[in-house]
Amino acid sequence: MRTQVGIVGAGPAGLLLSHLLHRCGISSVVLEARSRRYVEERIRAGVLEQGTVDLLNEAGVGARMQREGLVHHGIELRFSGRNHRIDFADLTGHGVTVYGQHEVVKDLIAQRLADGGDIRFEAEEVSVQDVETARPRIRFRHAGRSQELDCDFIAGCDGFHGICRPSIPAGQLTTYDRVYPFAWLGILAQAAPSQDELIYANHPDGFALYSMRSPEITRLYLQCRPDEDPADWSDDRIWSALHARLGDGADGWRLNEGPILQKSVTPMRSFVTEPMRHGRMFLAGDAAHIVPPTGAKGMNLAVADIRVLAAALDGFYRRGDEAGLDGYSATCLRRIWRMQRFSWWMTSMLHRFDDKGDFDQRVQLAELEYVTSSRAASESLAENYVGLMRR
Ligand code: RFL
Ligand code: PHB
């Protein structure tokens, strides 16, 4: 088998790359370890920056997002029993769109298949070969047969636990890593959201986040231990922790309860690998970098990488111009480090750190006071959250 760009991973990064390349007349094959159903039902991110929304619309895959996505003009911060709104529209003139990552994935898969795209789900034993040469290859097993895909380039879009990054020889990459001493227990509940905007709560028991997926489904998170077994969290325990941490009852606001459809624990880390290229293999999205979800940046960063990579590959095939490919890593890393800083800062401001003392706790509250009382500080949060960074 032969294609121009071999793509490992059918998450948002790999699927969007395949679609954008198709629009430039560049062929690709996507190899995905999981089933179509699994990737379409994997609940993850929910907040899309305006730049992400614009790209999906421009690429012709935004119709359902425009119909079903919920446009938010602000968020609420709750701490010390008080409630403060950060008004994105007033502070930046922009907002964000709440639309599940799995819905983006469904839309992209449907479009690729309608366009005759080649996505091999349940590909096994995927490995990359000869990436330092002009003829890299991907070996895999599919439908019981061992196969080889010859490519001009390989895109490693296989997430944090994928095989592309680890296939690069030690010494070629530098990694920067921070693991946080807590995780998020995420739940999906069949309950109508009781207010329109997200709530980020700093509470003495730990962080909580109120979000949503649709007019019928609420998405909620609770800070927990990294080794927490979700089975230890009964529905009653979850709801009482959410009521307490989200300040239920304050301002007459009430959290609606409903059947819990799903629960899972997500560890929190910050991670960057540099450079995001080795020979003819390019890493994109979570394969190259991870942010803690507090700033809602992971999928937006993956999309931003793909915008740069697709344009670079187009420049190469159209004009034989390698400048875009050569600049790919540095261009992406500027945005990535800006968003790493923001995600780390949001995480540090909002979580309970058991390993820190009273002084740090008071500084954390002072930070929240500052962010909610100074227009300059609110504006800084808002412009990062909506994603105003220009390259
Ligand atoms: P993905 O989505 O992990 O996709 C990688 C794909 O590669 C496949 N794969 C392989 N395929 C073939 N062979 C192998 N050996 C393979 N190994 C892996 C996997 O099955 C998978 O299909 O990476 P991608 O495309 O880079 O997308 C990144 C995003 O998924 C991620 O950054 C976001 O979900 C992060 N994130 C959020 N991002 C936001 O922008 N806004 C948010 O509100 C937000 N909230 C979140 C989040 C992530 C969370 N979790 C669960 C980590 C909330 C949570 C709780
Ligand atoms: C979500 O809705 O899943 C979500 C929203 C905001 C975040 C993280 C996750 O910061």
Short mmCIF file of C-alpha atoms and ligand atoms in Angstrom, two decimals:
data_model
loop_
_atom_site.label_atom_id
_atom_site.label_comp_id
_atom_site.label_asym_id
_atom_site.label_seq_id
_atom_site.Cartn_x
_atom_site.Cartn_y
_atom_site.Cartn_z
CA MET A 1 0.00 0.00 0.00
CA ARG A 2 1.13 3.51 -0.65
CA THR A 3 -0.09 6.95 0.37
CA GLN A 4 1.37 10.43 0.67
CA VAL A 5 0.80 10.91 4.42
CA GLY A 6 0.38 7.97 6.80
CA ILE A 7 -1.52 9.07 9.89
CA VAL A 8 -1.44 7.13 13.16
CA GLY A 9 -4.50 7.84 15.34
CA ALA A 10 -8.11 8.80 14.62
CA GLY A 11 -8.59 11.36 17.39
CA PRO A 12 -9.38 14.97 16.54
CA ALA A 13 -5.78 15.58 15.35
CA GLY A 14 -5.47 12.63 12.94
CA LEU A 15 -8.98 12.94 11.50
CA LEU A 16 -8.75 16.69 10.97
CA LEU A 17 -5.36 16.32 9.29
CA SER A 18 -6.71 13.67 6.93
CA HIS A 19 -9.67 15.92 6.06
CA LEU A 20 -7.60 19.09 5.49
CA LEU A 21 -5.10 17.16 3.34
CA HIS A 22 -7.94 15.75 1.25
CA ARG A 23 -9.10 19.31 0.59
CA CYS A 24 -5.60 20.09 -0.72
CA GLY A 25 -5.60 17.00 -2.96
CA ILE A 26 -3.12 15.11 -0.73
CA SER A 27 -3.82 11.44 -0.01
CA SER A 28 -3.65 9.88 3.45
CA VAL A 29 -4.51 6.68 5.30
CA VAL A 30 -5.51 6.79 8.99
CA LEU A 31 -4.63 3.81 11.22
CA GLU A 32 -6.56 3.65 14.50
CA ALA A 33 -6.11 1.07 17.25
CA ARG A 34 -9.69 1.29 18.56
CA SER A 35 -13.09 0.64 16.97
CA ARG A 36 -15.13 3.38 15.31
CA ARG A 37 -17.73 3.08 18.06
CA TYR A 38 -15.12 3.46 20.79
CA VAL A 39 -13.62 6.67 19.39
CA GLU A 40 -17.07 8.10 18.67
CA GLU A 41 -18.21 7.51 22.25
CA ARG A 42 -15.04 8.52 24.11
CA ILE A 43 -16.10 11.45 26.30
CA ARG A 44 -13.37 14.05 26.66
CA ALA A 45 -13.07 17.75 25.93
CA GLY A 46 -16.00 20.09 25.58
CA VAL A 47 -14.82 23.67 25.04
CA LEU A 48 -13.86 24.94 21.59
CA GLU A 49 -12.04 28.24 21.11
CA GLN A 50 -13.31 30.56 18.39
CA GLY A 51 -10.24 29.72 16.27
CA THR A 52 -11.14 26.01 16.45
CA VAL A 53 -14.77 26.74 15.55
CA ASP A 54 -13.67 28.95 12.62
CA LEU A 55 -11.33 26.27 11.28
CA LEU A 56 -14.01 23.55 11.44
CA ASN A 57 -16.48 25.87 9.69
CA GLU A 58 -13.98 26.91 6.99
CA ALA A 59 -13.14 23.24 6.42
CA GLY A 60 -16.83 22.45 5.82
CA VAL A 61 -17.31 20.22 8.88
CA GLY A 62 -19.02 22.73 11.19
CA ALA A 63 -22.70 22.43 10.22
CA ARG A 64 -23.86 20.29 13.17
CA MET A 65 -21.60 22.19 15.57
CA GLN A 66 -23.28 25.42 14.46
CA ARG A 67 -26.71 23.93 15.10
CA GLU A 68 -26.02 22.08 18.34
CA GLY A 69 -23.01 23.84 19.91
CA LEU A 70 -23.73 26.10 22.90
CA VAL A 71 -22.07 29.52 22.64
CA HIS A 72 -20.86 30.78 26.04
CA HIS A 73 -19.94 34.40 26.74
CA GLY A 74 -18.35 33.90 30.15
CA ILE A 75 -17.53 31.55 33.03
CA GLU A 76 -18.10 31.74 36.77
CA LEU A 77 -15.42 31.43 39.42
CA ARG A 78 -16.59 30.35 42.90
CA PHE A 79 -14.45 30.59 46.01
CA SER A 80 -14.83 31.64 49.67
CA GLY A 81 -18.61 31.21 49.32
CA ARG A 82 -18.74 33.88 46.61
CA ASN A 83 -19.52 33.84 42.92
CA HIS A 84 -17.80 35.97 40.26
CA ARG A 85 -18.52 36.05 36.56
CA ILE A 86 -15.74 36.59 34.04
CA ASP A 87 -17.48 38.23 31.12
CA PHE A 88 -15.60 37.13 27.99
CA ALA A 89 -17.82 39.14 25.64
CA ASP A 90 -17.20 42.37 27.50
CA LEU A 91 -13.50 41.71 28.10
CA THR A 92 -12.52 40.31 24.70
CA GLY A 93 -15.48 40.55 22.32
CA HIS A 94 -15.31 36.77 21.89
CA GLY A 95 -16.76 33.62 23.45
CA VAL A 96 -16.27 29.85 23.36
CA THR A 97 -18.45 27.01 22.06
CA VAL A 98 -19.39 24.00 24.16
CA TYR A 99 -19.57 21.01 21.80
CA GLY A 100 -18.26 17.57 22.79
CA GLN A 101 -14.98 16.33 21.32
CA HIS A 102 -16.69 13.05 20.44
CA GLU A 103 -19.19 15.02 18.36
CA VAL A 104 -16.29 16.65 16.47
CA VAL A 105 -14.84 13.17 15.98
CA LYS A 106 -18.19 11.83 14.66
CA ASP A 107 -18.51 14.76 12.22
CA LEU A 108 -14.96 14.26 10.92
CA ILE A 109 -15.34 10.48 10.50
CA ALA A 110 -18.65 10.93 8.65
CA GLN A 111 -17.06 13.51 6.31
CA ARG A 112 -13.94 11.41 5.63
CA LEU A 113 -16.05 8.36 4.80
CA ALA A 114 -18.40 10.42 2.60
CA ASP A 115 -15.31 11.68 0.73
CA GLY A 116 -14.02 8.13 0.24
CA GLY A 117 -11.36 8.50 2.94
CA ASP A 118 -9.40 5.48 4.17
CA ILE A 119 -9.63 4.98 7.96
CA ARG A 120 -8.58 1.55 9.27
CA PHE A 121 -10.14 1.05 12.69
CA GLU A 122 -8.90 -1.71 14.98
CA ALA A 123 -5.44 -1.68 13.42
CA GLU A 124 -3.06 -3.79 15.51
CA GLU A 125 0.70 -3.90 16.06
CA VAL A 126 1.20 -0.50 14.44
CA SER A 127 4.89 0.44 14.14
CA VAL A 128 6.80 3.09 12.21
CA GLN A 129 9.96 2.36 10.20
CA ASP A 130 12.66 4.31 8.34
CA VAL A 131 11.40 7.73 9.40
CA GLU A 132 14.88 9.17 8.86
CA THR A 133 14.70 8.31 5.15
CA ALA A 134 12.63 9.73 2.28
CA ARG A 135 10.47 6.56 2.30
CA PRO A 136 9.09 6.02 5.77
CA ARG A 137 6.76 3.04 6.31
CA ILE A 138 4.08 1.99 8.75
CA ARG A 139 3.62 -1.71 9.54
CA PHE A 140 0.35 -2.92 11.01
CA ARG A 141 -2.09 -5.81 11.17
CA HIS A 142 -5.62 -5.27 9.98
CA ALA A 143 -8.44 -7.77 9.52
CA GLY A 144 -5.97 -10.55 10.38
CA ARG A 145 -3.38 -9.56 7.73
CA SER A 146 0.06 -7.97 8.21
CA GLN A 147 0.43 -4.97 5.93
CA GLU A 148 2.88 -2.23 5.10
CA LEU A 149 2.05 1.33 4.15
CA ASP A 150 4.72 3.28 2.21
CA CYS A 151 4.48 7.03 2.78
CA ASP A 152 6.24 10.32 2.04
CA PHE A 153 5.53 11.48 5.58
CA ILE A 154 4.13 10.08 8.83
CA ALA A 155 1.93 12.07 11.20
CA GLY A 156 2.06 10.78 14.77
CA CYS A 157 -1.43 11.76 16.02
CA ASP A 158 -1.69 8.79 18.37
CA GLY A 159 -2.11 10.59 21.68
CA PHE A 160 -0.01 10.51 24.82
CA HIS A 161 0.15 6.68 25.04
CA GLY A 162 0.79 6.11 21.33
CA ILE A 163 3.78 4.48 19.63
CA CYS A 164 5.11 7.32 17.47
CA ARG A 165 6.85 9.42 20.12
CA PRO A 166 8.47 6.39 21.85
CA SER A 167 9.81 5.20 18.48
CA ILE A 168 12.12 8.23 18.29
CA PRO A 169 15.62 7.30 19.54
CA ALA A 170 16.50 8.46 23.06
CA GLY A 171 18.58 11.60 22.91
CA GLN A 172 16.72 13.08 19.93
CA LEU A 173 13.96 14.59 22.06
CA THR A 174 13.86 16.75 25.16
CA THR A 175 10.80 16.36 27.36
CA TYR A 176 9.42 18.69 30.01
CA ASP A 177 7.05 17.11 32.50
CA ARG A 178 5.01 17.94 35.59
CA VAL A 179 2.70 15.48 37.30
CA TYR A 180 0.12 16.97 39.68
CA PRO A 181 -0.69 15.29 43.01
CA PHE A 182 -4.40 14.94 42.14
CA ALA A 183 -6.79 13.81 39.39
CA TRP A 184 -10.33 14.57 38.18
CA LEU A 185 -13.28 12.26 38.65
CA GLY A 186 -15.44 13.10 35.64
CA ILE A 187 -19.12 12.22 35.45
CA LEU A 188 -21.75 12.53 32.76
CA ALA A 189 -25.27 12.91 34.16
CA GLN A 190 -28.65 12.77 32.53
CA ALA A 191 -29.73 16.04 34.10
CA ALA A 192 -30.68 19.34 32.50
CA PRO A 193 -28.00 22.00 33.13
CA SER A 194 -29.38 24.41 35.73
CA GLN A 195 -27.44 27.35 34.35
CA ASP A 196 -25.92 28.34 31.01
CA GLU A 197 -22.27 28.87 31.91
CA LEU A 198 -19.42 26.78 33.31
CA ILE A 199 -18.56 27.08 37.01
CA TYR A 200 -14.95 26.60 38.21
CA ALA A 201 -14.99 26.21 42.01
CA ASN A 202 -12.11 26.41 44.47
CA HIS A 203 -13.34 24.78 47.70
CA PRO A 204 -11.50 23.66 50.86
CA ASP A 205 -12.46 20.03 49.98
CA GLY A 206 -10.97 20.42 46.47
CA PHE A 207 -11.77 21.72 42.98
CA ALA A 208 -15.09 21.13 41.20
CA LEU A 209 -16.22 22.00 37.67
CA TYR A 210 -19.74 22.30 36.36
CA SER A 211 -20.07 21.93 32.59
CA MET A 212 -22.54 20.48 30.11
CA ARG A 213 -22.90 18.73 26.78
CA SER A 214 -26.46 19.51 25.72
CA PRO A 215 -29.76 20.85 27.10
CA GLU A 216 -30.27 17.37 28.65
CA ILE A 217 -26.76 16.37 29.79
CA THR A 218 -24.55 17.84 32.52
CA ARG A 219 -20.79 17.18 32.67
CA LEU A 220 -19.19 17.49 36.10
CA TYR A 221 -15.74 17.03 37.59
CA LEU A 222 -14.40 16.63 41.14
CA GLN A 223 -10.78 16.81 42.24
CA CYS A 224 -9.78 13.43 43.70
CA ARG A 225 -6.65 11.40 44.48
CA PRO A 226 -4.66 10.22 41.42
CA ASP A 227 -5.03 6.58 42.52
CA GLU A 228 -8.74 6.93 43.22
CA ASP A 229 -10.96 4.00 42.20
CA PRO A 230 -14.18 5.43 40.65
CA ALA A 231 -16.01 2.48 42.26
CA ASP A 232 -15.34 4.11 45.66
CA TRP A 233 -17.53 7.02 44.59
CA SER A 234 -21.17 6.05 44.98
CA ASP A 235 -23.70 8.27 43.24
CA ASP A 236 -24.71 9.70 46.63
CA ARG A 237 -21.13 10.54 47.51
CA ILE A 238 -20.62 12.22 44.14
CA TRP A 239 -23.74 14.36 44.39
CA SER A 240 -23.12 15.46 47.96
CA ALA A 241 -19.51 16.44 47.10
CA LEU A 242 -20.76 18.38 44.05
CA HIS A 243 -23.45 20.20 46.04
CA ALA A 244 -20.92 21.18 48.70
CA ARG A 245 -18.09 22.24 46.38
CA LEU A 246 -20.20 24.05 43.82
CA GLY A 247 -21.87 26.11 46.55
CA ASP A 248 -25.30 24.81 45.80
CA GLY A 249 -27.94 27.03 47.39
CA ALA A 250 -25.89 30.22 47.03
CA ASP A 251 -27.70 32.85 44.93
CA GLY A 252 -30.70 30.53 44.76
CA TRP A 253 -28.80 28.29 42.29
CA ARG A 254 -29.43 24.54 42.48
CA LEU A 255 -27.55 21.72 40.84
CA ASN A 256 -29.94 19.33 39.08
CA GLU A 257 -29.32 15.64 39.79
CA GLY A 258 -29.98 12.79 37.40
CA PRO A 259 -28.80 9.26 36.56
CA ILE A 260 -25.01 9.06 36.25
CA LEU A 261 -24.24 7.66 32.79
CA GLN A 262 -20.46 7.41 33.10
CA LYS A 263 -17.62 8.00 35.57
CA SER A 264 -13.87 7.96 35.08
CA VAL A 265 -10.68 9.26 36.66
CA THR A 266 -8.26 11.42 34.66
CA PRO A 267 -4.73 12.02 35.96
CA MET A 268 -3.38 15.53 35.56
CA ARG A 269 -0.09 16.38 33.94
CA SER A 270 1.74 18.99 31.94
CA PHE A 271 4.08 17.57 29.28
CA VAL A 272 5.94 18.93 26.25
CA THR A 273 8.30 17.20 23.87
CA GLU A 274 10.74 19.13 21.68
CA PRO A 275 11.16 19.13 18.75
CA MET A 276 7.86 17.80 17.36
CA ARG A 277 9.57 16.26 14.36
CA HIS A 278 12.00 13.46 13.72
CA GLY A 279 13.07 13.00 10.10
CA ARG A 280 9.88 12.58 8.10
CA MET A 281 7.65 11.98 11.11
CA PHE A 282 5.71 14.86 12.68
CA LEU A 283 4.07 14.64 16.11
CA ALA A 284 0.81 16.52 16.68
CA GLY A 285 -1.69 16.94 19.51
CA ASP A 286 -1.46 14.85 22.67
CA ALA A 287 1.31 12.73 21.10
CA ALA A 288 3.57 15.77 21.58
CA HIS A 289 2.08 17.63 24.53
CA ILE A 290 -0.42 17.29 27.37
CA VAL A 291 -2.03 20.02 29.44
CA PRO A 292 -4.11 19.61 32.59
CA PRO A 293 -7.75 20.11 31.50
CA THR A 294 -8.39 23.12 33.78
CA GLY A 295 -7.79 25.60 30.94
CA ALA A 296 -9.77 23.56 28.36
CA LYS A 297 -6.84 23.72 25.91
CA GLY A 298 -5.91 20.15 24.91
CA MET A 299 -8.10 19.68 21.87
CA ASN A 300 -7.69 23.31 20.82
CA LEU A 301 -3.91 22.84 20.80
CA ALA A 302 -4.27 19.65 18.77
CA VAL A 303 -6.34 21.52 16.19
CA ALA A 304 -3.84 24.41 16.13
CA ASP A 305 -0.94 21.95 15.43
CA ILE A 306 -2.91 20.42 12.56
CA ARG A 307 -3.63 23.79 11.00
CA VAL A 308 0.14 24.42 10.84
CA LEU A 309 1.02 20.89 9.69
CA ALA A 310 -1.61 20.77 6.93
CA ALA A 311 -0.46 24.14 5.56
CA ALA A 312 3.19 22.99 5.69
CA LEU A 313 2.44 19.77 3.79
CA ASP A 314 0.39 21.72 1.25
CA GLY A 315 3.37 24.08 0.70
CA PHE A 316 5.63 21.07 0.16
CA TYR A 317 3.40 19.29 -2.36
CA ARG A 318 2.27 22.43 -4.18
CA ARG A 319 5.58 24.30 -4.46
CA GLY A 320 8.26 21.93 -3.19
CA ASP A 321 8.69 24.41 -0.35
CA GLU A 322 10.07 22.83 2.83
CA ALA A 323 10.08 26.02 4.93
CA GLY A 324 6.71 25.23 6.52
CA LEU A 325 7.81 21.72 7.46
CA ASP A 326 11.12 23.02 8.83
CA GLY A 327 9.32 25.66 10.91
CA TYR A 328 6.48 23.36 12.08
CA SER A 329 7.88 22.50 15.49
CA ALA A 330 8.99 26.04 16.46
CA THR A 331 5.73 27.58 15.24
CA CYS A 332 3.60 25.15 17.25
CA LEU A 333 5.77 25.30 20.36
CA ARG A 334 5.28 29.06 20.76
CA ARG A 335 1.53 28.57 21.19
CA ILE A 336 1.97 25.34 23.19
CA TRP A 337 4.16 26.99 25.84
CA ARG A 338 1.76 29.94 26.12
CA MET A 339 -1.11 27.52 26.72
CA GLN A 340 1.02 25.35 29.04
CA ARG A 341 1.54 28.42 31.20
CA PHE A 342 -2.17 29.23 31.21
CA SER A 343 -3.24 25.65 32.00
CA TRP A 344 -0.67 25.36 34.80
CA TRP A 345 -1.80 28.73 36.22
CA MET A 346 -5.52 27.85 36.16
CA THR A 347 -4.71 24.47 37.75
CA SER A 348 -2.54 26.07 40.45
CA MET A 349 -5.18 28.71 41.26
CA LEU A 350 -8.14 26.37 41.53
CA HIS A 351 -7.03 23.08 43.16
CA ARG A 352 -6.37 22.03 46.71
CA PHE A 353 -2.67 21.17 47.13
CA ASP A 354 -2.27 18.84 50.11
CA ASP A 355 1.51 19.15 49.94
CA LYS A 356 1.42 22.94 50.36
CA GLY A 357 0.88 24.90 53.58
CA ASP A 358 -1.35 27.73 54.78
CA PHE A 359 0.80 30.42 53.18
CA ASP A 360 0.27 28.98 49.70
CA GLN A 361 -3.45 28.67 50.34
CA ARG A 362 -3.72 32.33 51.28
CA VAL A 363 -1.73 33.33 48.18
CA GLN A 364 -4.13 31.22 46.08
CA LEU A 365 -7.14 33.08 47.50
CA ALA A 366 -5.38 36.41 46.96
CA GLU A 367 -4.85 35.39 43.32
CA LEU A 368 -8.57 34.66 42.93
CA GLU A 369 -9.44 37.98 44.60
CA TYR A 370 -7.11 39.76 42.18
CA VAL A 371 -8.40 37.97 39.07
CA THR A 372 -12.01 38.79 39.97
CA SER A 373 -11.51 42.39 41.07
CA SER A 374 -9.00 43.78 38.54
CA ARG A 375 -10.12 44.31 34.97
CA ALA A 376 -6.54 43.81 33.75
CA ALA A 377 -6.32 40.44 35.51
CA SER A 378 -9.80 39.31 34.35
CA GLU A 379 -8.89 40.31 30.83
CA SER A 380 -5.72 38.23 30.97
CA LEU A 381 -7.73 35.14 32.00
CA ALA A 382 -10.40 35.85 29.39
CA GLU A 383 -8.05 36.36 26.42
CA ASN A 384 -6.22 33.13 27.22
CA TYR A 385 -9.43 31.15 27.75
CA VAL A 386 -11.08 32.24 24.50
CA GLY A 387 -7.72 31.73 22.76
CA LEU A 388 -6.81 35.06 21.24
CA MET A 389 -3.19 34.20 20.59
CA ARG A 390 -2.06 35.11 17.09
CA ARG A 391 0.96 33.36 15.68
P1 RFL B 1 -6.40 11.57 21.10
O1 RFL B 1 -7.77 12.13 21.16
O2 RFL B 1 -5.86 10.91 22.32
O3 RFL B 1 -6.35 10.57 19.86
C1 RFL B 1 -5.27 9.67 19.66
C2 RFL B 1 -5.80 8.47 18.92
O4 RFL B 1 -4.73 7.58 18.63
C3 RFL B 1 -5.16 6.26 18.90
N1 RFL B 1 -3.97 5.42 19.16
C4 RFL B 1 -3.45 4.57 18.27
N2 RFL B 1 -3.81 4.26 17.01
C5 RFL B 1 -3.08 3.34 16.35
N3 RFL B 1 -2.00 2.70 16.91
C6 RFL B 1 -1.61 2.98 18.16
N4 RFL B 1 -0.56 2.37 18.69
C7 RFL B 1 -2.35 3.96 18.89
N5 RFL B 1 -2.22 4.47 20.15
C8 RFL B 1 -3.22 5.36 20.28
C9 RFL B 1 -6.09 6.40 20.09
O5 RFL B 1 -6.99 5.29 20.21
C10 RFL B 1 -6.82 7.68 19.74
O6 RFL B 1 -7.99 7.45 18.97
O7 RFL B 1 -5.34 12.71 20.71
P2 RFL B 1 -5.47 14.01 19.79
O8 RFL B 1 -6.14 13.71 18.50
O9 RFL B 1 -4.15 14.64 19.83
O10 RFL B 1 -6.53 14.94 20.60
C11 RFL B 1 -6.19 15.51 21.84
C12 RFL B 1 -7.43 15.61 22.73
O11 RFL B 1 -8.06 14.34 22.78
C13 RFL B 1 -7.12 16.08 24.16
O12 RFL B 1 -6.12 17.06 24.16
C14 RFL B 1 -8.36 16.68 24.86
O13 RFL B 1 -9.34 15.70 25.08
C15 RFL B 1 -7.97 17.30 26.19
N6 RFL B 1 -9.13 17.82 26.94
C16 RFL B 1 -9.69 19.04 26.63
N7 RFL B 1 -9.24 19.76 25.58
C17 RFL B 1 -9.87 20.93 25.22
O14 RFL B 1 -9.43 21.58 24.26
N8 RFL B 1 -10.96 21.42 25.89
C18 RFL B 1 -11.47 20.76 26.97
O15 RFL B 1 -12.49 21.19 27.51
C19 RFL B 1 -10.82 19.55 27.39
N9 RFL B 1 -11.29 18.84 28.43
C20 RFL B 1 -9.66 17.06 27.98
C21 RFL B 1 -10.75 17.62 28.72
C22 RFL B 1 -9.20 15.80 28.28
C23 RFL B 1 -9.77 15.08 29.31
N10 RFL B 1 -9.27 13.79 29.52
C24 RFL B 1 -10.11 12.67 29.66
C25 RFL B 1 -7.87 13.53 29.30
C26 RFL B 1 -11.31 16.91 29.78
C27 RFL B 1 -10.80 15.66 30.09
C28 RFL B 1 -11.40 14.95 31.29
C1 PHB B 2 -15.76 19.74 29.75
O1 PHB B 2 -16.89 20.20 29.51
O2 PHB B 2 -15.49 18.54 29.63
C2 PHB B 2 -14.69 20.65 30.23
C3 PHB B 2 -14.93 22.01 30.30
C4 PHB B 2 -13.93 22.87 30.76
C5 PHB B 2 -12.71 22.35 31.14
C6 PHB B 2 -12.47 20.99 31.05
C7 PHB B 2 -13.47 20.13 30.61
O3 PHB B 2 -11.76 23.19 31.61
#
